[in-house]
Amino acid sequence: MKTIQSRLKRFFEDFYLVFTLIFLYAPIAVMMVLSFNSSKSRSQWGGFTFEWYRHMFESAAIMDALYNTLLIAFLSALIATVLGTVAAIGVNGMKKLPQTLFMGLNNIPMLNSDIVTGISLMLMFIAFGISLGFKTILLAHITFNVPYVMLSVLPKLKQTSRYAYEAAMDLGAGPVQAFFKVVFPDILPGVISGFLMAFTMSLDDFIITHFTRGAGINTLSTLIYSEVRRGIKPSMYALSTVIFTTVLALLLITNFAPAKAPKEDRREGRQTSFGTAFRRTAMIGAAFLVCIGVGYTSFRHFASTHSDELFVYNWGEYIDESVIAQFEEETGIHVTYDLFDTNEEMYPVIEAGAIQYDAVCPSDYMIQRMAENELLAELNYDNIPNAANIGEEYFTRSEEFDPGNLYAVPYCWGTVGILYNSRRLEELGISPPTGWADLWDPRYRGEILMQDSVRDAFMVALKRLGYSMNSTDEAELREARDLLLAQKPLVQAYVVDQVRDKMLNGEAAVGVIYSGELLYLQEEAEALGLDYELTYVIPTEGTNIWIDSWVIPYNARNKENAEKWINFLCRPDIAKKNFEYITYATPNAAAFALLAPAYRENTQVFPDVSSLVNSEVYRYLGTEADDLYGALWKEIKAQ
Amino acid sequence: MHPSLIDLVHISKSFDGELVLDDLNLSVRENSFVTLLGPSGCGKTTTLRIIGGFERPDAGSVIFNGENITDMPPNRRQLNTVFQKYALFSHMNIAENIAFGLKIKGKSKDYIQDKIQYALKLVNLSGFENRSVDSLSGGQQQRIAIARAIVNEPKLLLLDEPLGALDLKLRQDMQYELIRLKNELGITFIYVTHDQEEALTMSDTIVVMNQGYIQQMGTPEQIYNEPENAFVADFIGESNIVDGTMLHDELVEIFGAKFACVDKGFGVNKPVDVVIRPEDIDLVKPSEGTLTGIVTHLIFKGVHYEMEVTTPNGYEWLVHSTDMFPVGQEVGIHVDPFDIQIMNKPESEDEEAVGVNE
């Protein structure tokens, strides 16, 4: 009896432990597995591959971000360690009351939320006219790292006897010599753990880096974040896997190495000299690394102060990178290329003027808002002759947000429509949808995926009701809200990126989706060998036509270069190259003519714009309307 | 005659407005063993730290070998310190600890090796070169600390309560060791302690300090036998300190009884403090005593008996004697004239401050 009971107890103890570990590590394991998945899908296994690792190491953006991350982590940790150690020595010498006070002040920044630290640092840099870039990230990281170093060094200093330092002085050592020969070896474990902590904090940081970084510089965290828009690429899983294993290795080394050292010391005096030799080598190595790092960055810094420069601010994954290289080669202009993920993220950056971009690629309504707030410079079309390649109908559409086509040259465009799984519909016995109204068919219960964004959700309802999707009429909007509430029981989920994956996996019958995803989806479906077809339809009631266009901010320092850039992108061969990479519809008529017939005949991706009579372009509605939309949307989501 | 090696001239020092040393003057002859003795907070350690260069006096100067070294940093002074808590460098082995000062001075490897061997032999720890600090006992560590200091061949060795952390037996052994070392090396020692027995055992000269003042300076015998004031008398050994009146030269009245003494020059009918050591009181028959009392307390201490004898006025005399008198027995008190020590009563407030705190 007893043995069974204790065995059972033992079993549950083990089970609980394993369960906890699974809970902690399963997500990481999933990510690691996916990094070897040849399919981009997150839930379909397409075979084992090293493709993403290859892609990761070949990607200049990733390698650059990795380099920046490591360099910033190393330099900031190193500098913070020096500053923090010196400060800790000073604090240690203070009387009790000032010391308590000072350490209290020291601890506040650590408890402070990152976002406050990030924003205040950014504001300070701007206020003092320090242009955001590598050095501001470095300064920011040093700033938040110093308290951690102090916190780890101070206890060691308190353990160290003051007499050891005095004894060294007594034996003829000067103050500096006495410190390095006697005090420093004693506090070294604290200094090292402070350094490692600072290194990790820097490596980890996203928010503060996000606010203090400038044009053309990314760390891994900001790079990964900017990938979110189009869905994280599997090479990011590969990267995360590499980071995780590296950190794990570092952890193992730091946890097991120091436990061994003192034992050896005690057993055999000679080991100590080996220890010092090792330490010396490590120090020289570190100093060497710093020299290389500083040298390289200053080289990069000087290399980047070209007379001919261009600062570009674009969506992530929104250009074929070889196009940038080609532009640089042909014009001799050095391009600093930076990424944003949402219009709303881009706007304050331009508004603050902290980073002076020359060419930016916002969406329709945001261009209107920027123009209304006088953030844009008028284009000189004499410098952009290739703008003639853009189809006239797109410029006509653009007038809705850019009257007179003063500011914007269309770059990519698309529609919002319904994607449906033909086989699933057959099973349900429903004929394919043709309009938004079909999304209220009760037979779709649990089969509908809606976009999880205010304007997109309301667009569907407003269009179904026959109103403008830019409506600010409260009665119309309430009607739309009621309609969406009525639809809610049918909806499987409100999602953004997952529409793509869920449709690929056959999890839903219909989904509201941006047409930009189509080509990718269809190619992926083919690659996975799916036995069902995913078809896209533009609803008859009309939909949202979105146009992302190139504009030049009012404070651009290199306006002519920006115009050269826009002109270059309008060149048919370049536009074709970009289309093939981005797979979003191009408004470039000359480029369209060069495309493979399969593309040209794909009316899902390239519908006839002039036939989309009921469709509209988003307009900026002002804050009052924004608030109304927001409040109504909340009611829908809350129910 | 030995010339003076170090002179402290009008040294004053205060911490946070609290006066620790007040106009202190001290002269130490070469090749002597001087002990600064006093209760904690008396300023003895501060004095040592000023000599070592770890504190700078607010006023006054430190003269070493005729040179004013008041502003000289510790690393340039030709003296070494043995710290209270040994202050060995825990990340170095014994040999490296001893070699520290020599390496900094850039001595040759062979010289350093020789010195290490010599010093270890001197402190009876040969063969300990490669041991780690942690593996040594307290006494061994202290001997290494001494070895580390003396290899630098200082003219003056400062020792700040070096035996304070050791147990009694070890402390006594180390006392002899220190005396032997001092004699072998011919170095001047300035030794700080609050242990009067240690001071009496080792020193050539004892400087008794209290509250920033030197109370008395002299040989151990002088300090013990002729304390100049009640503080010294009380601090050094056990004493009976009673109020008395100097009737005239060589006669003092205590509790109404007249005692013959050897002191002169205190004036006539002058109130004084009288010090009588417990072992100097002879207990005799009541009829033969100058004063009479009753034994109220008795403890056997091994070498002698410790007794308390209460006289009719209520004062309890402390008496050490090899003869035993049971509690309750009436006895007479007799003191030989040369065993009575007469001291002036403190007159100024400053002197009052150093008075006995019982």
Tab-separated table of N, CA, C and O in Angstrom, chain A residues 172-236:
chain	number	residue	atom	x	y	z
A	172	GLY	N	53.474	50.497	-0.189
A	172	GLY	CA	54.164	51.270	-1.210
A	172	GLY	C	53.385	51.480	-2.493
A	172	GLY	O	53.873	52.111	-3.421
A	173	ALA	N	52.148	50.944	-2.557
A	173	ALA	CA	51.382	51.119	-3.784
A	173	ALA	C	50.697	52.478	-3.770
A	173	ALA	O	50.198	52.922	-2.739
A	174	GLY	N	50.686	53.143	-4.948
A	174	GLY	CA	49.937	54.391	-5.067
A	174	GLY	C	48.453	54.071	-5.043
A	174	GLY	O	48.073	52.914	-5.153
A	175	PRO	N	47.615	55.098	-4.930
A	175	PRO	CA	46.168	54.845	-4.837
A	175	PRO	C	45.633	54.030	-6.027
A	175	PRO	O	44.846	53.103	-5.832
A	176	VAL	N	46.065	54.349	-7.237
A	176	VAL	CA	45.568	53.653	-8.431
A	176	VAL	C	46.050	52.201	-8.422
A	176	VAL	O	45.293	51.254	-8.628
A	177	GLN	N	47.334	52.055	-8.148
A	177	GLN	CA	47.941	50.728	-8.088
A	177	GLN	C	47.258	49.879	-7.020
A	177	GLN	O	46.918	48.720	-7.250
A	178	ALA	N	47.044	50.491	-5.869
A	178	ALA	CA	46.416	49.767	-4.762
A	178	ALA	C	45.028	49.315	-5.157
A	178	ALA	O	44.620	48.191	-4.882
A	179	PHE	N	44.303	50.193	-5.876
A	179	PHE	CA	42.948	49.819	-6.294
A	179	PHE	C	42.990	48.622	-7.228
A	179	PHE	O	42.287	47.635	-7.041
A	180	PHE	N	43.838	48.707	-8.254
A	180	PHE	CA	43.807	47.649	-9.264
A	180	PHE	C	44.416	46.346	-8.787
A	180	PHE	O	44.035	45.271	-9.221
A	181	LYS	N	45.386	46.436	-7.869
A	181	LYS	CA	46.032	45.208	-7.432
A	181	LYS	C	45.273	44.517	-6.305
A	181	LYS	O	45.362	43.302	-6.147
A	182	VAL	N	44.550	45.292	-5.520
A	182	VAL	CA	43.956	44.707	-4.321
A	182	VAL	C	42.432	44.768	-4.297
A	182	VAL	O	41.763	43.766	-4.100
A	183	VAL	N	41.885	45.973	-4.532
A	183	VAL	CA	40.428	46.104	-4.434
A	183	VAL	C	39.753	45.464	-5.648
A	183	VAL	O	38.803	44.701	-5.521
A	184	PHE	N	40.279	45.780	-6.815
A	184	PHE	CA	39.633	45.318	-8.043
A	184	PHE	C	39.496	43.794	-8.113
A	184	PHE	O	38.421	43.301	-8.432
A	185	PRO	N	40.568	43.034	-7.811
A	185	PRO	CA	40.390	41.569	-7.848
A	185	PRO	C	39.292	41.101	-6.915
A	185	PRO	O	38.597	40.132	-7.203
A	186	ASP	N	39.105	41.813	-5.808
A	186	ASP	CA	38.071	41.423	-4.852
A	186	ASP	C	36.671	41.681	-5.382
A	186	ASP	O	35.750	40.917	-5.133
A	187	ILE	N	36.513	42.816	-6.087
A	187	ILE	CA	35.164	43.150	-6.556
A	187	ILE	C	34.929	42.634	-7.973
A	187	ILE	O	33.846	42.800	-8.517
A	188	LEU	N	35.946	41.997	-8.551
A	188	LEU	CA	35.839	41.553	-9.944
A	188	LEU	C	34.591	40.715	-10.226
A	188	LEU	O	33.915	40.949	-11.237
A	189	PRO	N	34.248	39.761	-9.347
A	189	PRO	CA	33.021	38.992	-9.634
A	189	PRO	C	31.798	39.899	-9.784
A	189	PRO	O	30.971	39.691	-10.672
A	190	GLY	N	31.710	40.919	-8.938
A	190	GLY	CA	30.596	41.861	-9.032
A	190	GLY	C	30.656	42.663	-10.310
A	190	GLY	O	29.646	42.918	-10.958
A	191	VAL	N	31.862	43.065	-10.686
A	191	VAL	CA	32.033	43.849	-11.909
A	191	VAL	C	31.639	43.006	-13.120
A	191	VAL	O	30.913	43.459	-14.010
A	192	ILE	N	32.086	41.746	-13.112
A	192	ILE	CA	31.766	40.878	-14.251
A	192	ILE	C	30.273	40.614	-14.326
A	192	ILE	O	29.673	40.704	-15.401
A	193	SER	N	29.657	40.327	-13.172
A	193	SER	CA	28.223	40.046	-13.242
A	193	SER	C	27.465	41.311	-13.621
A	193	SER	O	26.454	41.240	-14.317
A	194	GLY	N	27.971	42.479	-13.197
A	194	GLY	CA	27.374	43.742	-13.625
A	194	GLY	C	27.478	43.912	-15.125
A	194	GLY	O	26.522	44.286	-15.805
A	195	PHE	N	28.650	43.592	-15.659
A	195	PHE	CA	28.861	43.693	-17.110
A	195	PHE	C	27.911	42.767	-17.847
A	195	PHE	O	27.252	43.162	-18.814
A	196	LEU	N	27.827	41.534	-17.382
A	196	LEU	CA	26.969	40.562	-18.072
A	196	LEU	C	25.504	40.974	-17.993
A	196	LEU	O	24.761	40.841	-18.974
A	197	MET	N	25.125	41.498	-16.824
A	197	MET	CA	23.737	41.927	-16.683
A	197	MET	C	23.464	43.083	-17.648
A	197	MET	O	22.457	43.097	-18.352
A	198	ALA	N	24.388	44.035	-17.687
A	198	ALA	CA	24.232	45.177	-18.581
A	198	ALA	C	24.166	44.699	-20.033
A	198	ALA	O	23.334	45.156	-20.819
A	199	PHE	N	25.030	43.752	-20.364
A	199	PHE	CA	25.065	43.216	-21.727
A	199	PHE	C	23.708	42.609	-22.084
A	199	PHE	O	23.148	42.867	-23.142
A	200	THR	N	23.171	41.823	-21.166
A	200	THR	CA	21.883	41.174	-21.420
A	200	THR	C	20.758	42.201	-21.512
A	200	THR	O	19.894	42.091	-22.385
A	201	MET	N	20.766	43.174	-20.611
A	201	MET	CA	19.715	44.190	-20.638
A	201	MET	C	19.744	44.919	-21.977
A	201	MET	O	18.707	45.201	-22.564
A	202	SER	N	20.939	45.236	-22.427
A	202	SER	CA	21.069	45.950	-23.694
A	202	SER	C	20.591	45.072	-24.854
A	202	SER	O	19.865	45.514	-25.740
A	203	LEU	N	20.992	43.818	-24.813
A	203	LEU	CA	20.616	42.872	-25.862
A	203	LEU	C	19.100	42.749	-25.940
A	203	LEU	O	18.503	42.643	-26.997
A	204	ASP	N	18.490	42.795	-24.781
A	204	ASP	CA	17.062	42.554	-24.631
A	204	ASP	C	16.203	43.736	-25.011
A	204	ASP	O	15.044	43.586	-25.348
A	205	ASP	N	16.774	44.924	-24.885
A	205	ASP	CA	15.926	46.104	-24.928
A	205	ASP	C	15.313	46.343	-26.292
A	205	ASP	O	15.976	46.277	-27.319
A	206	PHE	N	14.020	46.620	-26.273
A	206	PHE	CA	13.388	47.061	-27.501
A	206	PHE	C	12.884	48.494	-27.380
A	206	PHE	O	13.205	49.355	-28.203
A	207	ILE	N	12.115	48.763	-26.308
A	207	ILE	CA	11.366	50.023	-26.247
A	207	ILE	C	12.294	51.237	-26.281
A	207	ILE	O	12.101	52.162	-27.074
A	208	ILE	N	13.318	51.227	-25.437
A	208	ILE	CA	14.192	52.394	-25.363
A	208	ILE	C	14.946	52.565	-26.685
A	208	ILE	O	15.094	53.672	-27.202
A	209	THR	N	15.383	51.438	-27.251
A	209	THR	CA	16.071	51.500	-28.540
A	209	THR	C	15.146	52.076	-29.596
A	209	THR	O	15.549	52.905	-30.419
A	210	HIS	N	13.903	51.630	-29.560
A	210	HIS	CA	12.930	52.065	-30.547
A	210	HIS	C	12.795	53.586	-30.564
A	210	HIS	O	12.697	54.200	-31.623
A	211	PHE	N	12.813	54.192	-29.379
A	211	PHE	CA	12.614	55.634	-29.311
A	211	PHE	C	13.881	56.426	-29.597
A	211	PHE	O	13.813	57.578	-29.986
A	212	THR	N	15.032	55.815	-29.361
A	212	THR	CA	16.249	56.608	-29.478
A	212	THR	C	17.042	56.300	-30.743
A	212	THR	O	18.077	56.897	-30.970
A	213	ARG	N	16.538	55.366	-31.557
A	213	ARG	CA	17.303	55.044	-32.754
A	213	ARG	C	16.985	56.067	-33.841
A	213	ARG	O	15.939	56.711	-33.816
A	214	GLY	N	17.914	56.173	-34.780
A	214	GLY	CA	17.721	57.140	-35.860
A	214	GLY	C	17.620	56.432	-37.188
A	214	GLY	O	17.424	55.218	-37.254
A	215	ALA	N	17.765	57.215	-38.237
A	215	ALA	CA	17.612	56.686	-39.582
A	215	ALA	C	18.645	55.612	-39.868
A	215	ALA	O	19.805	55.726	-39.496
A	216	GLY	N	18.206	54.551	-40.504
A	216	GLY	CA	19.135	53.571	-41.046
A	216	GLY	C	19.812	52.698	-40.022
A	216	GLY	O	20.806	52.040	-40.339
A	217	ILE	N	19.324	52.670	-38.814
A	217	ILE	CA	19.965	51.791	-37.849
A	217	ILE	C	18.917	50.941	-37.147
A	217	ILE	O	17.888	51.430	-36.702
A	218	ASN	N	19.183	49.665	-37.109
A	218	ASN	CA	18.283	48.718	-36.477
A	218	ASN	C	19.072	47.824	-35.547
A	218	ASN	O	20.209	47.472	-35.840
A	219	THR	N	18.457	47.450	-34.436
A	219	THR	CA	18.997	46.346	-33.672
A	219	THR	C	18.080	45.168	-33.967
A	219	THR	O	17.063	45.327	-34.643
A	220	LEU	N	18.432	44.017	-33.464
A	220	LEU	CA	17.611	42.840	-33.767
A	220	LEU	C	16.172	43.038	-33.323
A	220	LEU	O	15.240	42.714	-34.040
A	221	SER	N	16.005	43.630	-32.135
A	221	SER	CA	14.638	43.756	-31.626
A	221	SER	C	13.815	44.692	-32.504
A	221	SER	O	12.662	44.399	-32.814
A	222	THR	N	14.386	45.812	-32.916
A	222	THR	CA	13.607	46.730	-33.749
A	222	THR	C	13.398	46.139	-35.137
A	222	THR	O	12.372	46.370	-35.768
A	223	LEU	N	14.368	45.373	-35.599
A	223	LEU	CA	14.206	44.742	-36.920
A	223	LEU	C	13.072	43.716	-36.894
A	223	LEU	O	12.206	43.706	-37.772
A	224	ILE	N	13.086	42.881	-35.879
A	224	ILE	CA	12.047	41.857	-35.773
A	224	ILE	C	10.678	42.532	-35.675
A	224	ILE	O	9.722	42.141	-36.326
A	225	TYR	N	10.622	43.605	-34.887
A	225	TYR	CA	9.368	44.316	-34.713
A	225	TYR	C	8.874	44.859	-36.058
A	225	TYR	O	7.687	44.796	-36.363
A	226	SER	N	9.789	45.364	-36.873
A	226	SER	CA	9.353	45.954	-38.135
A	226	SER	C	8.952	44.888	-39.155
A	226	SER	O	8.381	45.191	-40.191
A	227	GLU	N	9.229	43.631	-38.843
A	227	GLU	CA	8.820	42.539	-39.726
A	227	GLU	C	7.359	42.172	-39.508
A	227	GLU	O	6.763	41.448	-40.295
A	228	VAL	N	6.831	42.630	-38.394
A	228	VAL	CA	5.516	42.155	-37.974
A	228	VAL	C	4.447	42.405	-39.020
A	228	VAL	O	3.546	41.603	-39.214
A	229	ARG	N	4.574	43.499	-39.725
A	229	ARG	CA	3.496	43.894	-40.618
A	229	ARG	C	3.134	42.809	-41.626
A	229	ARG	O	1.976	42.483	-41.832
A	230	ARG	N	4.143	42.244	-42.251
A	230	ARG	CA	3.838	41.226	-43.247
A	230	ARG	C	3.915	39.830	-42.663
A	230	ARG	O	3.935	38.852	-43.381
A	231	GLY	N	3.943	39.762	-41.415
A	231	GLY	CA	4.107	38.448	-40.798
A	231	GLY	C	5.591	38.193	-40.667
A	231	GLY	O	6.372	38.507	-41.568
A	232	ILE	N	5.944	37.618	-39.545
A	232	ILE	CA	7.360	37.398	-39.291
A	232	ILE	C	7.878	36.310	-40.232
A	232	ILE	O	7.266	35.258	-40.387
A	233	LYS	N	8.992	36.591	-40.844
A	233	LYS	CA	9.578	35.619	-41.770
A	233	LYS	C	10.263	34.499	-40.987
A	233	LYS	O	10.805	34.738	-39.918
A	234	PRO	N	10.297	33.299	-41.549
A	234	PRO	CA	10.935	32.188	-40.834
A	234	PRO	C	12.414	32.438	-40.534
A	234	PRO	O	12.952	31.869	-39.585
A	235	SER	N	13.077	33.299	-41.310
A	235	SER	CA	14.480	33.555	-40.997
A	235	SER	C	14.602	34.215	-39.632
A	235	SER	O	15.636	34.145	-38.973
A	236	MET	N	13.506	34.853	-39.199
A	236	MET	CA	13.501	35.432	-37.853
A	236	MET	C	13.432	34.321	-36.795
A	236	MET	O	13.985	34.458	-35.710
